[in-house]
Structure formats: structure tokens, C-alpha cells
PDB file of C-alpha atoms in Angstrom:
ATOM      1  CA  MET A 817      69.895  70.251 109.151  1.00 53.00           C
ATOM      2  CA  PRO A 818      69.330  68.437 105.764  1.00 61.00           C
ATOM      3  CA  PRO A 819      70.177  70.603 102.584  1.00 61.00           C
ATOM      4  CA  ARG A 820      67.329  72.735 101.159  1.00 61.00           C
ATOM      5  CA  ARG A 821      65.854  71.498  97.971  1.00 60.00           C
ATOM      6  CA  ARG A 822      66.170  73.802  94.897  1.00 58.00           C
ATOM      7  CA  ASN A 823      62.806  75.006  93.480  1.00 54.00           C
ATOM      8  CA  ARG A 824      63.204  74.074  89.643  1.00 52.00           C
ATOM      9  CA  ARG A 825      59.888  75.534  88.721  1.00 54.00           C
ATOM     10  CA  ASN A 826      61.627  78.770  89.216  1.00 56.00           C
ATOM     11  CA  ILE A 827      64.540  77.707  86.684  1.00 54.00           C
ATOM     12  CA  PRO A 828      63.546  79.496  83.255  1.00 61.00           C
ATOM     13  CA  ALA A 829      63.871  77.599  80.098  1.00 72.00           C
ATOM     14  CA  PRO A 830      66.701  78.280  77.652  1.00 80.00           C
ATOM     15  CA  ASN A 831      66.036  80.655  75.094  1.00 87.00           C
ATOM     16  CA  GLU A 832      66.198  79.673  71.468  1.00 91.00           C
ATOM     17  CA  ALA A 833      69.617  80.957  70.732  1.00 91.00           C
ATOM     18  CA  ALA A 834      70.708  79.017  73.462  1.00 92.00           C
ATOM     19  CA  ARG A 835      68.452  75.825  72.673  1.00 93.00           C
ATOM     20  CA  LEU A 836      70.449  75.758  69.159  1.00 93.00           C
ATOM     21  CA  THR A 837      73.804  76.505  71.096  1.00 93.00           C
ATOM     22  CA  ASN A 838      73.314  73.361  73.271  1.00 94.00           C
ATOM     23  CA  THR A 839      72.424  71.491  70.036  1.00 94.00           C
ATOM     24  CA  LEU A 840      75.738  72.428  67.992  1.00 94.00           C
ATOM     25  CA  LEU A 841      77.103  71.662  71.955  1.00 94.00           C
ATOM     26  CA  GLY A 842      75.718  68.190  71.714  1.00 93.00           C
ATOM     27  CA  GLU A 843      77.334  67.805  68.232  1.00 92.00           C
ATOM     28  CA  GLY A 844      81.076  68.491  69.594  1.00 93.00           C
ATOM     29  CA  PHE A 845      81.556  71.979  68.994  1.00 94.00           C
ATOM     30  CA  THR A 846      82.547  74.489  71.658  1.00 93.00           C
ATOM     31  CA  ARG A 847      81.004  77.957  72.835  1.00 91.00           C
ATOM     32  CA  ARG A 848      84.209  79.498  70.941  1.00 91.00           C
ATOM     33  CA  GLN A 849      83.769  77.722  67.480  1.00 93.00           C
ATOM     34  CA  VAL A 850      80.051  78.703  67.818  1.00 94.00           C
ATOM     35  CA  ALA A 851      81.071  82.399  68.068  1.00 91.00           C
ATOM     36  CA  THR A 852      83.450  82.000  65.117  1.00 91.00           C
ATOM     37  CA  ILE A 853      80.854  80.520  63.086  1.00 92.00           C
ATOM     38  CA  LEU A 854      78.521  83.578  64.103  1.00 92.00           C
ATOM     39  CA  GLY A 855      81.316  85.933  63.230  1.00 87.00           C
ATOM     40  CA  ARG A 856      81.175  87.258  66.938  1.00 84.00           C
ATOM     41  CA  ASN A 857      83.216  87.307  70.231  1.00 80.00           C
ATOM     42  CA  SER A 858      82.963  84.375  72.297  1.00 81.00           C
ATOM     43  CA  ALA A 859      81.228  86.923  75.006  1.00 82.00           C
ATOM     44  CA  ILE A 860      78.394  86.867  72.859  1.00 85.00           C
ATOM     45  CA  VAL A 861      77.654  83.250  73.273  1.00 89.00           C
ATOM     46  CA  SER A 862      77.731  83.592  77.112  1.00 87.00           C
ATOM     47  CA  HIS A 863      74.784  86.386  76.678  1.00 87.00           C
ATOM     48  CA  PHE A 864      72.566  83.605  75.279  1.00 89.00           C
ATOM     49  CA  TYR A 865      72.407  82.108  78.611  1.00 88.00           C
ATOM     50  CA  THR A 866      72.698  84.924  80.976  1.00 87.00           C
ATOM     51  CA  ARG A 867      70.641  87.761  79.195  1.00 82.00           C
ATOM     52  CA  GLY A 868      66.819  86.848  79.216  1.00 78.00           C
ATOM     53  CA  PRO A 869      64.651  85.323  76.780  1.00 78.00           C
ATOM     54  CA  GLY A 870      65.114  88.104  73.912  1.00 77.00           C
ATOM     55  CA  SER A 871      68.780  87.588  74.128  1.00 82.00           C
ATOM     56  CA  GLY A 872      70.893  86.074  70.836  1.00 85.00           C
ATOM     57  CA  GLN A 873      67.256  86.579  68.707  1.00 85.00           C
ATOM     58  CA  ALA A 874      69.784  88.128  65.977  1.00 85.00           C
ATOM     59  CA  TYR A 875      71.628  85.030  65.788  1.00 90.00           C
ATOM     60  CA  VAL A 876      68.740  82.641  65.781  1.00 91.00           C
ATOM     61  CA  GLU A 877      68.051  82.040  61.771  1.00 90.00           C
ATOM     62  CA  GLY A 878      71.966  81.652  61.450  1.00 91.00           C
ATOM     63  CA  LEU A 879      72.184  79.111  64.302  1.00 94.00           C
ATOM     64  CA  ARG A 880      69.294  77.323  63.039  1.00 92.00           C
ATOM     65  CA  ALA A 881      70.628  76.939  59.382  1.00 91.00           C
ATOM     66  CA  VAL A 882      74.140  75.833  61.016  1.00 93.00           C
ATOM     67  CA  VAL A 883      72.361  73.481  63.134  1.00 93.00           C
ATOM     68  CA  GLN A 884      70.247  71.796  60.267  1.00 91.00           C
ATOM     69  CA  GLU A 885      73.521  71.541  57.951  1.00 88.00           C
ATOM     70  CA  VAL A 886      75.570  69.793  60.622  1.00 89.00           C
ATOM     71  CA  GLN A 887      72.205  67.379  61.385  1.00 89.00           C
ATOM     72  CA  SER A 888      72.143  66.832  57.503  1.00 84.00           C
ATOM     73  CA  GLY A 889      75.462  65.332  57.298  1.00 84.00           C
ATOM     74  CA  GLY A 890      76.948  68.706  55.478  1.00 82.00           C
ATOM     75  CA  PRO A 891      80.461  70.437  56.115  1.00 84.00           C
ATOM     76  CA  ARG A 892      81.508  70.804  59.510  1.00 87.00           C
ATOM     77  CA  ASP A 893      84.544  73.093  59.397  1.00 89.00           C
ATOM     78  CA  LEU A 894      84.218  76.280  60.527  1.00 89.00           C
ATOM     79  CA  GLU A 895      84.929  78.489  57.435  1.00 87.00           C
ATOM     80  CA  SER A 896      82.007  76.575  55.545  1.00 87.00           C
ATOM     81  CA  LEU A 897      79.556  77.112  58.538  1.00 92.00           C
ATOM     82  CA  GLN A 898      80.782  80.602  59.002  1.00 89.00           C
ATOM     83  CA  THR A 899      79.721  81.715  55.257  1.00 87.00           C
ATOM     84  CA  LEU A 900      76.316  80.044  55.983  1.00 89.00           C
ATOM     85  CA  ALA A 901      75.415  81.609  58.943  1.00 89.00           C
ATOM     86  CA  GLY A 902      76.487  84.965  57.512  1.00 85.00           C
ATOM     87  CA  GLN A 903      73.671  84.915  55.304  1.00 84.00           C
ATOM     88  CA  TYR A 904      71.351  84.872  58.079  1.00 84.00           C
ATOM     89  CA  VAL A 905      72.741  86.856  60.854  1.00 80.00           C
ATOM     90  CA  THR A 906      71.306  90.361  61.121  1.00 67.00           C
ATOM     91  CA  ARG A 907      72.263  93.388  63.394  1.00 60.00           C
ATOM     92  CA  ARG A 908      70.560  93.694  66.557  1.00 59.00           C
ATOM     93  CA  ARG A 909      68.073  96.449  66.909  1.00 59.00           C
ATOM     94  CA  THR A 910      67.270  98.840  69.515  1.00 60.00           C
ATOM     95  CA  LYS A 911      63.319  99.166  70.979  1.00 63.00           C
ATOM     96  CA  SER A 912      62.919 102.136  68.604  1.00 64.00           C
ATOM     97  CA  GLY A 913      63.668  99.879  65.668  1.00 61.00           C
ATOM     98  CA  ARG A 914      67.143 101.560  64.805  1.00 60.00           C
ATOM     99  CA  ARG A 915      69.926  99.591  64.148  1.00 55.00           C
ATOM    100  CA  ALA A 916      72.109  98.958  67.175  1.00 56.00           C
ATOM    101  CA  ARG A 917      75.856  99.992  67.663  1.00 54.00           C
ATOM    102  CA  VAL A 918      77.850  96.564  67.729  1.00 51.00           C
ATOM    103  CA  ARG A 919      81.447  96.130  68.072  1.00 51.00           C
ATOM    104  CA  SER A 920      82.914  93.485  65.977  1.00 48.00           C
ATOM    105  CA  LYS A 921      86.390  92.138  65.355  1.00 47.00           C
ATOM    106  CA  ASP A 922      88.359  94.526  63.234  1.00 49.00           C
ATOM    107  CA  VAL A 923      90.278  93.436  60.192  1.00 46.00           C
ATOM    108  CA  VAL A 924      93.294  95.766  59.471  1.00 50.00           C
ATOM    109  CA  GLN A 925      95.897  93.543  57.005  1.00 49.00           C
ATOM    110  CA  HIS A 926      95.568  93.854  53.749  1.00 49.00           C
ATOM    111  CA  ALA A 927      97.247  91.937  50.479  1.00 48.00           C
ATOM    112  CA  PRO A 928     100.899  93.518  49.621  1.00 47.00           C
ATOM    113  CA  ASP A 929      99.225  94.253  45.811  1.00 49.00           C
ATOM    114  CA  ASP A 930      96.359  96.359  47.306  1.00 56.00           C
ATOM    115  CA  GLN A 931      95.930  99.990  47.837  1.00 65.00           C
ATOM    116  CA  TRP A 932      95.594 100.500  51.462  1.00 69.00           C
ATOM    117  CA  THR A 933      92.901 103.014  51.651  1.00 78.00           C
ATOM    118  CA  SER A 934      91.768 103.119  55.240  1.00 81.00           C
ATOM    119  CA  GLY A 935      91.619 100.814  58.640  1.00 84.00           C
ATOM    120  CA  ILE A 936      90.250 100.806  62.093  1.00 85.00           C
ATOM    121  CA  ALA A 937      91.408  98.910  65.563  1.00 86.00           C
ATOM    122  CA  ARG A 938      89.992  99.059  69.015  1.00 86.00           C
ATOM    123  CA  ALA A 939      91.868  98.240  72.027  1.00 86.00           C
ATOM    124  CA  GLY A 940      90.376  97.649  75.829  1.00 86.00           C
ATOM    125  CA  ARG A 941      91.791  98.243  79.315  1.00 85.00           C
ATOM    126  CA  GLN A 942      93.738  94.851  79.247  1.00 83.00           C
ATOM    127  CA  HIS A 943      95.109  95.241  76.131  1.00 84.00           C
ATOM    128  CA  ILE A 944      96.145  98.973  76.454  1.00 88.00           C
ATOM    129  CA  SER A 945      98.010  97.745  79.481  1.00 85.00           C
ATOM    130  CA  SER A 946     100.096  95.502  77.262  1.00 82.00           C
ATOM    131  CA  GLY A 947     101.041  98.210  74.884  1.00 79.00           C
ATOM    132  CA  ALA A 948      97.857  98.154  72.496  1.00 79.00           C
ATOM    133  CA  SER A 949      99.829  96.590  69.649  1.00 82.00           C
ATOM    134  CA  ARG A 950      96.969  95.978  67.189  1.00 83.00           C
ATOM    135  CA  LEU A 951      96.592  99.541  66.796  1.00 90.00           C
ATOM    136  CA  LYS A 952     100.254 100.115  65.354  1.00 91.00           C
ATOM    137  CA  PRO A 953      99.331  99.055  62.120  1.00 91.00           C
ATOM    138  CA  ILE A 954      96.823 101.506  61.536  1.00 91.00           C
ATOM    139  CA  VAL A 955      99.425 104.320  62.128  1.00 93.00           C
ATOM    140  CA  ASP A 956     101.893 102.514  60.241  1.00 93.00           C
ATOM    141  CA  SER A 957      99.925 101.997  57.180  1.00 91.00           C
ATOM    142  CA  ALA A 958      98.227 105.590  57.103  1.00 91.00           C
ATOM    143  CA  ALA A 959     101.863 107.107  57.660  1.00 93.00           C
ATOM    144  CA  GLU A 960     103.198 105.125  54.472  1.00 92.00           C
ATOM    145  CA  THR A 961     100.615 106.474  52.291  1.00 89.00           C
ATOM    146  CA  GLY A 962     100.747 110.367  53.875  1.00 90.00           C
ATOM    147  CA  GLY A 963      97.147 109.895  55.524  1.00 91.00           C
ATOM    148  CA  SER A 964      95.831 110.917  58.528  1.00 91.00           C
ATOM    149  CA  ILE A 965      94.214 109.652  61.616  1.00 92.00           C
ATOM    150  CA  ALA A 966      91.434 110.148  64.120  1.00 89.00           C
ATOM    151  CA  PHE A 967      90.747 108.277  67.336  1.00 91.00           C
ATOM    152  CA  THR A 968      88.412 108.030  70.173  1.00 88.00           C
ATOM    153  CA  VAL A 969      89.378 108.049  73.789  1.00 91.00           C
ATOM    154  CA  ARG A 970      87.645 106.891  76.598  1.00 91.00           C
ATOM    155  CA  ALA A 971      88.352 107.694  80.290  1.00 92.00           C
ATOM    156  CA  SER A 972      86.876 108.858  83.345  1.00 92.00           C
ATOM    157  CA  LYS A 973      84.772 111.695  82.854  1.00 89.00           C
ATOM    158  CA  GLY A 974      86.413 113.617  85.791  1.00 90.00           C
ATOM    159  CA  ARG A 975      89.769 113.289  84.332  1.00 93.00           C
ATOM    160  CA  PHE A 976      89.288 115.390  80.988  1.00 90.00           C
ATOM    161  CA  LEU A 977      90.185 118.922  81.962  1.00 91.00           C
ATOM    162  CA  ILE A 978      88.562 120.868  79.097  1.00 85.00           C
ATOM    163  CA  ASP A 979      84.976 121.342  78.513  1.00 80.00           C
ATOM    164  CA  SER A 980      83.447 118.842  75.885  1.00 72.00           C
ATOM    165  CA  GLY A 981      81.987 121.961  74.256  1.00 65.00           C
ATOM    166  CA  SER A 982      85.049 123.815  73.750  1.00 71.00           C
ATOM    167  CA  ASP A 983      87.046 123.961  70.754  1.00 71.00           C
ATOM    168  CA  ASP A 984      90.036 123.917  72.402  1.00 75.00           C
ATOM    169  CA  ASP A 985      89.399 120.425  73.153  1.00 75.00           C
ATOM    170  CA  SER A 986      88.344 119.190  69.620  1.00 70.00           C
ATOM    171  CA  PRO A 987      86.259 121.386  67.114  1.00 52.00           C
ATOM    172  CA  ARG A 988      82.308 120.857  67.646  1.00 44.00           C
ATOM    173  CA  VAL A 989      83.134 117.685  69.678  1.00 41.00           C
ATOM    174  CA  ARG A 990      79.814 117.885  71.841  1.00 43.00           C
ATOM    175  CA  LYS A 991      78.374 116.115  68.987  1.00 46.00           C
ATOM    176  CA  HIS A 992      80.764 113.323  69.307  1.00 57.00           C
ATOM    177  CA  VAL A 993      80.911 112.871  73.399  1.00 70.00           C
ATOM    178  CA  VAL A 994      79.499 109.636  74.707  1.00 75.00           C
ATOM    179  CA  GLN A 995      78.536 109.535  78.247  1.00 76.00           C
ATOM    180  CA  ARG A 996      78.869 105.824  80.167  1.00 78.00           C
ATOM    181  CA  PRO A 997      76.847 104.394  82.757  1.00 80.00           C
ATOM    182  CA  ASP A 998      80.287 103.568  84.452  1.00 82.00           C
ATOM    183  CA  GLY A 999      81.104 107.485  84.796  1.00 86.00           C
ATOM    184  CA  THR A1000      83.505 107.141  81.985  1.00 88.00           C
ATOM    185  CA  GLU A1001      83.284 109.414  78.969  1.00 88.00           C
ATOM    186  CA  GLU A1002      84.339 108.924  75.219  1.00 87.00           C
ATOM    187  CA  ARG A1003      85.828 111.816  72.792  1.00 87.00           C
ATOM    188  CA  ASN A1004      87.062 112.028  69.383  1.00 86.00           C
ATOM    189  CA  TYR A1005      89.747 113.787  67.942  1.00 87.00           C
ATOM    190  CA  GLY A1006      90.792 114.211  64.219  1.00 83.00           C
ATOM    191  CA  ASN A1007      87.107 113.280  63.101  1.00 69.00           C
ATOM    192  CA  HIS A1008      86.953 117.005  61.629  1.00 58.00           C
ATOM    193  CA  GLY A1009      88.799 118.622  58.914  1.00 56.00           C
ATOM    194  CA  ALA A1010      91.789 116.797  57.409  1.00 64.00           C
ATOM    195  CA  GLY A1011      92.436 114.347  60.295  1.00 83.00           C
ATOM    196  CA  LEU A1012      95.591 114.325  62.332  1.00 90.00           C
ATOM    197  CA  ASP A1013      99.007 113.782  60.475  1.00 92.00           C
ATOM    198  CA  ALA A1014      99.569 110.113  60.595  1.00 93.00           C
ATOM    199  CA  ARG A1015     103.466 110.806  60.071  1.00 94.00           C
ATOM    200  CA  GLU A1016     103.569 112.998  62.985  1.00 95.00           C
ATOM    201  CA  TRP A1017     101.730 110.509  64.842  1.00 95.00           C
ATOM    202  CA  GLN A1018     104.048 107.810  63.727  1.00 95.00           C
ATOM    203  CA  ARG A1019     106.897 109.379  65.119  1.00 95.00           C
ATOM    204  CA  ARG A1020     105.170 109.881  68.436  1.00 95.00           C
ATOM    205  CA  VAL A1021     104.533 106.524  68.673  1.00 94.00           C
ATOM    206  CA  SER A1022     108.131 105.284  67.842  1.00 93.00           C
ATOM    207  CA  HIS A1023     109.125 107.700  70.691  1.00 94.00           C
ATOM    208  CA  SER A1024     106.932 105.732  73.075  1.00 92.00           C
ATOM    209  CA  GLY A1025     108.282 102.561  72.145  1.00 91.00           C
ATOM    210  CA  GLY A1026     105.674 101.539  69.822  1.00 91.00           C
ATOM    211  CA  ASP A1027     102.819 101.809  72.128  1.00 93.00           C
ATOM    212  CA  VAL A1028     100.126 103.865  70.634  1.00 93.00           C
ATOM    213  CA  ALA A1029      98.163 104.232  73.921  1.00 93.00           C
ATOM    214  CA  ALA A1030     101.251 105.933  75.667  1.00 94.00           C
ATOM    215  CA  ALA A1031     101.474 108.408  72.989  1.00 94.00           C
ATOM    216  CA  ILE A1032      97.957 109.360  72.925  1.00 94.00           C
ATOM    217  CA  THR A1033      98.181 109.946  76.804  1.00 94.00           C
ATOM    218  CA  GLU A1034     101.195 111.790  76.652  1.00 95.00           C
ATOM    219  CA  TRP A1035      99.857 114.105  73.783  1.00 94.00           C
ATOM    220  CA  MET A1036      96.536 114.534  75.842  1.00 92.00           C
ATOM    221  CA  VAL A1037      98.233 115.572  78.960  1.00 94.00           C
ATOM    222  CA  GLU A1038     100.969 117.981  77.074  1.00 93.00           C
ATOM    223  CA  THR A1039      98.264 119.744  75.672  1.00 90.00           C
ATOM    224  CA  GLY A1040      96.042 120.121  78.927  1.00 93.00           C
ATOM    225  CA  ARG A1041      93.130 117.695  77.738  1.00 91.00           C
ATOM    226  CA  LEU A1042      93.642 114.908  80.324  1.00 93.00           C
ATOM    227  CA  ALA A1043      94.760 114.990  83.740  1.00 94.00           C
ATOM    228  CA  GLU A1044      98.358 113.916  84.530  1.00 93.00           C
ATOM    229  CA  GLY A1045      98.256 109.871  85.520  1.00 93.00           C
ATOM    230  CA  THR A1046      95.066 109.184  83.935  1.00 93.00           C
ATOM    231  CA  LYS A1047      94.156 105.644  82.723  1.00 92.00           C
ATOM    232  CA  ILE A1048      92.706 105.435  79.461  1.00 93.00           C
ATOM    233  CA  SER A1049      90.232 102.533  79.438  1.00 91.00           C
ATOM    234  CA  HIS A1050      89.337 102.241  75.857  1.00 90.00           C
ATOM    235  CA  LEU A1051      90.952 103.483  72.185  1.00 91.00           C
ATOM    236  CA  GLU A1052      89.550 103.203  68.785  1.00 89.00           C
ATOM    237  CA  LEU A1053      91.942 104.240  66.102  1.00 91.00           C
ATOM    238  CA  ARG A1054      90.994 104.733  62.474  1.00 89.00           C
ATOM    239  CA  GLY A1055      93.025 105.814  59.578  1.00 88.00           C
ATOM    240  CA  TRP A1056      92.971 106.829  55.954  1.00 88.00           C
ATOM    241  CA  SER A1057      94.664 107.646  53.135  1.00 81.00           C
TER     242      SER A1057
END
């Protein structure tokens, strides 16, 4: 039996962001480089091709400016193109018109002569399983300045042992609980009041062999907030002096 011919009439045309990206690919750039130019994770570029005609609309003007620059013989180095695109890239908005929450890459380093004041870092499931090394500099920097930390924990909703509305978990935490479609829940600790003592947490992290995720998990289990054996799927750590 001969193979069935595909009906190409049902294949949608690429949206504008994907079309402009294709132009840059034709100029010798990779998807990862396009993402770097936009200042975003490489997964964002993949979304241009998989998430419908409106995907990537916030990046169209930036991509168009980069394409014009490249095709006119301008600089092709990523740093110059990133600076150019940054003048046009806008934050995505929700249907109601509000600015959408977008997680971007965090920069936590600071120059030796600069006064460290604050920092933030995030870790997902894979990074947590390998020790969540990017979180430790935040704890160390906050501890060196006698500062404080706070963190957001995401885990399976059923693994939290204290009701989200109880002060025994975290004061006023109901205002800072996020329910996720996959059955997980995000809870914040240390946001209200003076935060959590960074020096104490530096000692906890050191006791856990430098693994921030392990130190947080141990603390939550010890204090009756989380069931023993729970795997935290995401962490966000904030520190300030």
C-alpha cells in the first residue's frame, strides 16, 4: 500500500517571530545565539515554532532590528546585537493587559570593589539534584554583610504538612502561595519581617556539604513544615544586606 500523502494545506505558516528567527538562522546564527541576543533562555526561541501565531510577539521588534542590522552589513557579534535587541524587547502581557511574570536568567556576581546589597538565584529540579550550586553565593554574600535571606519552595501540594493559612508555617503566607496546574505549590519563607539570618543559614548550608536545597529541605522537615522524603522541585533564593 503506497504511503499516504500529507496534506500540506493544514501546516500553518510560521509566525513573525519564527520567520525572523529563520532569517537569522539562514545568516549562520544558531537558535541558542538568537536566544542570547534576546537575553532569554534558548527554550523561548523553540516556543516561537510550537506555541501558535501569537508566540514571541514581544520579541518581534527586537528580532526585526537585528535582522536589519545583520543584512545591512552591521556588527554581527552577539554583544552588539544583544544591546540592539534590548532597546526593543518588551515584556509579555497577559490578556488583561498586565505585565506577565517572566523568569529570566539571574546575575548574582558583583565587582570586588562594589558594595553587595542584594541578589537572587533560582534552581529547578535538575539543578537541585546536583546540589543547586548557584544558590550558595547568595547565602555567602548575605552572610558576609550580616544580612538576611528569604526563599520560595515549590513542592507537591500534599507534602506540605501545615495549612497555608497558618502562622505556624509562615506569617501571612496565604498571600504568597501559588497553586500550580501540575499539583505543586509555591510557598515563601522569610519575606515578612527582617527575613532569615543569613549567617545561621550559611552554617546550615555548610553542615549540608554546601547543598542549599538539602539544608532547606532538612529545615522544613525538622520544623514540621514538609513531609520527610519530599523532593523539592524548584527553589528561589533571595538575599540582601
